[in-house]
Short mmCIF file of C-alpha atoms in Angstrom, two decimals:
data_model
loop_
_atom_site.label_atom_id
_atom_site.label_comp_id
_atom_site.label_asym_id
_atom_site.label_seq_id
_atom_site.Cartn_x
_atom_site.Cartn_y
_atom_site.Cartn_z
CA MET A 150 0.00 0.00 0.00
CA LYS A 151 1.81 3.11 -1.24
CA VAL A 152 0.67 5.69 1.29
CA ALA A 153 3.30 8.09 2.57
CA LYS A 154 1.19 9.53 5.37
CA LEU A 155 -2.02 8.54 7.09
CA THR A 156 -3.73 10.90 9.51
CA ILE A 157 -6.28 9.94 12.15
CA ILE A 158 -8.28 12.90 13.41
CA GLY A 159 -9.54 11.87 16.82
CA GLY A 160 -7.37 9.62 18.96
CA GLY A 161 -10.15 8.28 21.16
CA ASN A 162 -10.96 4.60 21.61
CA LEU A 163 -11.76 3.94 17.94
CA GLY A 164 -9.02 6.07 16.43
CA SER A 165 -6.43 4.60 18.79
CA ALA A 166 -7.58 1.04 18.07
CA ILE A 167 -7.16 1.63 14.34
CA ALA A 168 -3.68 3.08 14.82
CA GLU A 169 -2.67 0.11 16.97
CA GLY A 170 -4.02 -2.34 14.40
CA LEU A 171 -2.20 -0.75 11.47
CA ILE A 172 1.09 -0.65 13.35
CA ASP A 173 0.75 -4.22 14.67
CA LYS A 174 0.02 -5.56 11.19
CA GLY A 175 3.02 -3.71 9.76
CA LEU A 176 0.93 -1.95 7.12
CA PHE A 177 2.39 1.38 8.22
CA SER A 178 5.48 2.30 10.15
CA PRO A 179 4.72 4.48 13.21
CA SER A 180 6.39 7.49 11.55
CA GLN A 181 3.86 7.33 8.69
CA ILE A 182 0.94 7.82 11.06
CA THR A 183 -0.19 11.11 12.56
CA ILE A 184 -2.90 11.07 15.21
CA THR A 185 -4.63 14.01 16.87
CA ARG A 186 -6.35 14.61 20.17
CA ARG A 187 -6.95 17.68 22.29
CA ARG A 188 -5.23 16.13 25.28
CA THR A 189 -2.09 14.76 23.64
CA LYS A 190 -0.84 13.34 26.94
CA LEU A 191 -3.37 10.54 26.47
CA LEU A 192 -1.49 9.52 23.31
CA GLU A 193 1.93 9.42 24.93
CA HIS A 194 2.29 5.66 24.27
CA PHE A 195 1.94 6.33 20.53
CA LYS A 196 4.54 9.06 20.69
CA GLU A 197 6.95 6.62 22.34
CA LYS A 198 6.45 4.25 19.38
CA GLY A 199 7.33 6.97 16.88
CA VAL A 200 3.82 8.04 15.88
CA ILE A 201 3.43 11.77 15.27
CA VAL A 202 1.06 13.15 17.91
CA THR A 203 -0.47 16.61 17.79
CA ASN A 204 -3.58 18.62 18.72
CA ASN A 205 -3.40 20.65 15.50
CA ASN A 206 -5.82 19.01 13.04
CA LEU A 207 -4.92 21.23 10.08
CA GLU A 208 -1.20 20.68 10.49
CA ALA A 209 -1.76 16.94 10.91
CA THR A 210 -3.69 16.69 7.65
CA GLU A 211 -1.19 18.50 5.43
CA GLY A 212 0.35 16.06 2.94
CA ALA A 213 -1.76 13.10 4.11
CA SER A 214 -2.82 10.59 1.47
CA ILE A 215 -5.58 9.19 3.68
CA VAL A 216 -7.43 11.05 6.43
CA LEU A 217 -9.58 9.08 8.87
CA LEU A 218 -12.19 11.12 10.72
CA ALA A 219 -12.75 9.30 14.01
CA VAL A 220 -14.99 11.98 15.53
CA LYS A 221 -18.62 12.22 16.63
CA PRO A 222 -21.25 13.11 13.99
CA TYR A 223 -21.94 16.49 15.58
CA GLN A 224 -18.21 17.35 15.38
CA LEU A 225 -17.80 16.37 11.74
CA GLU A 226 -18.72 19.63 10.02
CA LEU A 227 -16.50 21.75 12.26
CA VAL A 228 -13.52 19.40 11.93
CA ILE A 229 -13.80 19.10 8.13
CA LYS A 230 -14.03 22.88 7.69
CA GLU A 231 -11.01 23.20 9.98
CA ILE A 232 -8.87 20.88 7.85
CA SER A 233 -10.33 21.83 4.44
CA PRO A 234 -7.40 24.12 3.45
CA SER A 235 -5.12 21.05 3.43
CA LEU A 236 -7.49 18.78 1.46
CA THR A 237 -6.94 18.21 -2.26
CA LYS A 238 -8.84 16.27 -4.91
CA GLU A 239 -6.40 13.37 -4.32
CA THR A 240 -6.95 13.18 -0.55
CA ILE A 241 -8.87 10.06 0.46
CA LEU A 242 -11.27 11.06 3.22
CA VAL A 243 -12.73 8.30 5.41
CA SER A 244 -15.51 9.20 7.84
CA LEU A 245 -16.27 6.91 10.78
CA ALA A 246 -19.24 9.05 11.87
CA THR A 247 -22.75 7.63 11.78
CA GLY A 248 -25.56 9.23 9.79
CA VAL A 249 -23.71 11.88 7.77
CA SER A 250 -23.87 11.24 4.02
CA SER A 251 -20.90 11.33 1.67
CA GLU A 252 -22.56 14.12 -0.30
CA GLN A 253 -22.87 16.22 2.85
CA ILE A 254 -19.25 15.50 3.75
CA GLU A 255 -18.14 16.65 0.30
CA GLN A 256 -20.07 19.88 0.77
CA TYR A 257 -18.26 20.48 4.05
CA CYS A 258 -14.93 19.96 2.24
CA GLY A 259 -15.60 22.50 -0.48
CA VAL A 260 -13.67 20.36 -2.98
CA LYS A 261 -14.57 17.23 -4.95
CA LEU A 262 -12.56 14.35 -3.54
CA PRO A 263 -12.96 10.62 -2.83
CA VAL A 264 -15.13 10.17 0.26
CA PHE A 265 -15.57 6.91 2.13
CA ARG A 266 -17.78 6.06 5.05
CA ALA A 267 -16.64 3.17 7.23
CA MET A 268 -18.47 1.49 10.09
CA PRO A 269 -16.26 -0.86 12.12
CA ASN A 270 -17.27 -2.38 15.44
CA THR A 271 -15.40 -2.47 18.73
CA ALA A 272 -13.77 -5.83 17.90
CA ILE A 273 -11.40 -3.75 15.79
CA GLU A 274 -9.39 -3.47 19.02
CA ILE A 275 -8.35 -7.13 18.64
CA GLY A 276 -8.30 -7.25 14.84
CA GLU A 277 -11.69 -8.96 14.53
CA SER A 278 -13.94 -6.15 13.32
CA MET A 279 -16.67 -6.46 10.73
CA THR A 280 -16.30 -3.20 8.82
CA CYS A 281 -18.76 -2.06 6.15
CA ILE A 282 -17.55 0.64 3.76
CA SER A 283 -19.23 2.85 1.17
CA SER A 284 -17.45 4.91 -1.48
CA TYR A 285 -18.22 8.18 -3.25
CA ASN A 286 -16.22 9.82 -6.08
CA ALA A 287 -13.65 7.03 -5.70
CA THR A 288 -11.78 4.97 -8.27
CA GLN A 289 -11.58 1.19 -8.06
CA LYS A 290 -7.95 1.49 -6.97
CA GLN A 291 -8.90 3.84 -4.14
CA GLU A 292 -11.66 1.46 -3.06
CA GLU A 293 -9.13 -1.37 -2.99
CA GLU A 294 -6.74 0.72 -0.88
CA VAL A 295 -9.37 1.56 1.74
CA LEU A 296 -10.69 -2.00 1.76
CA HIS A 297 -7.17 -3.33 2.28
CA LEU A 298 -6.67 -0.86 5.11
CA PHE A 299 -9.62 -2.18 7.11
CA GLU A 300 -8.94 -5.81 6.22
CA GLN A 301 -5.89 -5.52 8.44
CA MET A 302 -8.27 -5.27 11.40
CA GLY A 303 -10.80 -7.99 10.62
CA GLN A 304 -13.19 -8.50 7.73
CA ALA A 305 -14.27 -5.62 5.50
CA LEU A 306 -16.54 -5.19 2.51
CA ILE A 307 -17.85 -2.48 0.22
CA VAL A 308 -21.61 -1.87 0.41
CA PRO A 309 -23.92 0.68 -1.26
CA GLU A 310 -24.17 3.85 0.81
CA GLU A 311 -27.89 3.32 1.33
CA LEU A 312 -26.98 0.24 3.40
CA MET A 313 -24.65 2.09 5.78
CA ALA A 314 -27.39 2.68 8.37
CA ALA A 315 -28.29 -1.01 8.23
CA SER A 316 -24.58 -1.89 8.48
CA THR A 317 -24.29 0.21 11.61
CA VAL A 318 -27.12 -1.71 13.24
CA LEU A 319 -26.09 -5.21 12.16
CA ALA A 320 -22.34 -4.87 12.76
CA ALA A 321 -21.68 -2.01 15.20
CA CYS A 322 -24.82 -2.28 17.33
CA GLY A 323 -24.88 -6.00 16.66
CA ILE A 324 -21.79 -6.66 18.74
CA ALA A 325 -23.66 -5.29 21.77
CA PHE A 326 -26.63 -7.53 20.97
CA ALA A 327 -24.30 -10.53 20.83
CA MET A 328 -22.74 -9.48 24.15
CA ARG A 329 -26.20 -9.32 25.71
CA PHE A 330 -26.84 -12.92 24.61
CA ILE A 331 -23.55 -14.01 26.20
CA ARG A 332 -24.49 -12.21 29.41
CA ALA A 333 -27.91 -13.85 29.49
CA ALA A 334 -26.40 -17.29 28.81
CA THR A 335 -23.94 -16.67 31.63
CA GLN A 336 -26.75 -15.77 34.03
CA GLY A 337 -28.60 -18.93 33.04
CA GLY A 338 -25.42 -20.93 33.56
CA ILE A 339 -25.12 -19.58 37.09
CA GLU A 340 -28.71 -20.58 37.82
CA ILE A 341 -28.05 -24.19 36.77
CA GLY A 342 -24.95 -24.52 38.92
CA PHE A 343 -21.83 -22.89 37.45
CA GLY A 344 -19.79 -20.15 39.07
CA SER A 345 -19.94 -16.82 37.24
CA ARG A 346 -16.42 -16.96 35.74
CA LEU A 347 -16.80 -20.51 34.50
CA ALA A 348 -20.27 -19.81 33.11
CA LEU A 349 -18.93 -16.79 31.22
CA GLN A 350 -15.99 -18.76 29.81
CA ILE A 351 -18.28 -21.52 28.56
CA ALA A 352 -20.88 -19.13 27.11
CA ALA A 353 -18.30 -16.94 25.33
CA GLN A 354 -16.38 -19.85 23.80
CA THR A 355 -19.63 -21.49 22.71
CA VAL A 356 -20.68 -18.34 20.84
CA LYS A 357 -17.21 -18.02 19.32
CA GLY A 358 -17.36 -21.64 18.17
CA ALA A 359 -20.82 -21.15 16.66
CA ALA A 360 -19.66 -18.08 14.73
CA ASP A 361 -16.51 -19.82 13.49
CA LEU A 362 -18.56 -22.80 12.26
CA ILE A 363 -20.66 -20.50 10.09
CA ILE A 364 -17.73 -18.40 8.87
CA GLN A 365 -15.40 -21.29 8.08
CA LYS A 366 -17.94 -23.78 6.71
CA GLY A 367 -20.32 -21.31 5.09
CA ASN A 368 -23.38 -23.19 6.30
CA HIS A 369 -26.72 -21.65 7.21
CA PRO A 370 -27.25 -21.48 10.99
CA GLU A 371 -30.25 -23.83 10.72
CA ASP A 372 -28.01 -26.50 9.15
CA GLU A 373 -25.82 -26.44 12.24
CA ILE A 374 -28.82 -26.30 14.57
CA ASP A 375 -30.23 -29.44 12.94
CA LYS A 376 -27.07 -31.32 13.93
CA VAL A 377 -27.74 -30.82 17.64
CA THR A 378 -31.53 -31.14 17.73
CA THR A 379 -32.84 -34.68 18.13
CA PRO A 380 -36.45 -35.88 18.49
CA ARG A 381 -37.73 -35.12 22.00
CA GLY A 382 -34.25 -33.87 22.87
CA VAL A 383 -33.23 -31.22 25.35
CA THR A 384 -31.92 -28.80 22.68
CA ILE A 385 -35.14 -28.57 20.68
CA SER A 386 -37.13 -28.20 23.88
CA GLY A 387 -35.01 -25.23 24.93
CA LEU A 388 -35.10 -23.65 21.46
CA ASN A 389 -38.86 -23.96 21.21
CA GLU A 390 -39.34 -22.40 24.64
CA MET A 391 -37.14 -19.46 23.63
CA GLU A 392 -39.23 -18.97 20.50
CA HIS A 393 -42.45 -19.17 22.53
CA GLN A 394 -41.02 -16.36 24.69
CA GLY A 395 -40.22 -14.26 21.60
CA PHE A 396 -36.45 -14.75 21.31
CA SER A 397 -36.08 -14.26 17.53
CA SER A 398 -38.90 -11.74 17.37
CA SER A 399 -37.42 -9.53 20.10
CA LEU A 400 -34.00 -9.58 18.44
CA ILE A 401 -35.43 -8.59 15.07
CA LYS A 402 -37.52 -5.86 16.70
CA GLY A 403 -34.41 -4.56 18.45
CA LEU A 404 -32.54 -4.35 15.14
CA LEU A 405 -35.45 -2.51 13.54
CA THR A 406 -35.74 -0.10 16.48
CA SER A 407 -32.05 0.82 16.21
CA PHE A 408 -32.35 1.16 12.43
CA ASN A 409 -35.37 3.48 12.71
CA LYS A 410 -33.50 5.55 15.27
CA ILE A 411 -30.77 6.23 12.69
CA GLU A 412 -33.18 6.74 9.79
CA ASN A 413 -35.56 9.05 11.63
CA GLY A 414 -33.00 10.73 13.87
CA LYS A 415 -35.12 10.07 16.96
#
């Protein structure tokens, strides 16, 4: 990847996780990365590695081939207008903010340039994110560059921009929904006799194994469920009771509620 300089505006949890991932994978040397934050003392560990750390967003963006905007949606307009003097038509701009369209981002820039929106989830911290990406005004080569960037930190794919809200719900919110299942399974495990730590270990590894089965084998979840459900067995009895109590329905309704919150802004 021939990028001389990558800038991350916003060295919070997400921005820092991305910087760590790129350095750990060897995609960039620390000196190629510039990261900003108001309180630069919180980025001291990056500075010790050789990363350029500053609180000057405009200065940080000058000469950058790729600029990642790891800021909140309400901060996006102000930050883009702040750095706009250093943006050119070749600058690849990647927004990690939810709900702000590429067209709106381009308007903030005041110049036509390739704009990407990326929605990773918190598993990016350990290189296991599911990141959905949309592109605007970008060439195929630029799409491949941004895709390759996020593939260093998990799986990544390009989706139409109209699916970015849905991607946020299914991937970014979805990791919290999966965590809630693990917590509930842990609580159930405690009730049937396990200690809390052991119950959590069993529940978490079971979910990990289930996900890996689907990812590695490419089977539909029901195909794998059929392998462990026998006539009058304990598994089918438990599954049916969960369905009677609205398990699948409540999960789907939760996804739709989060989606409508993004779409309607309420």
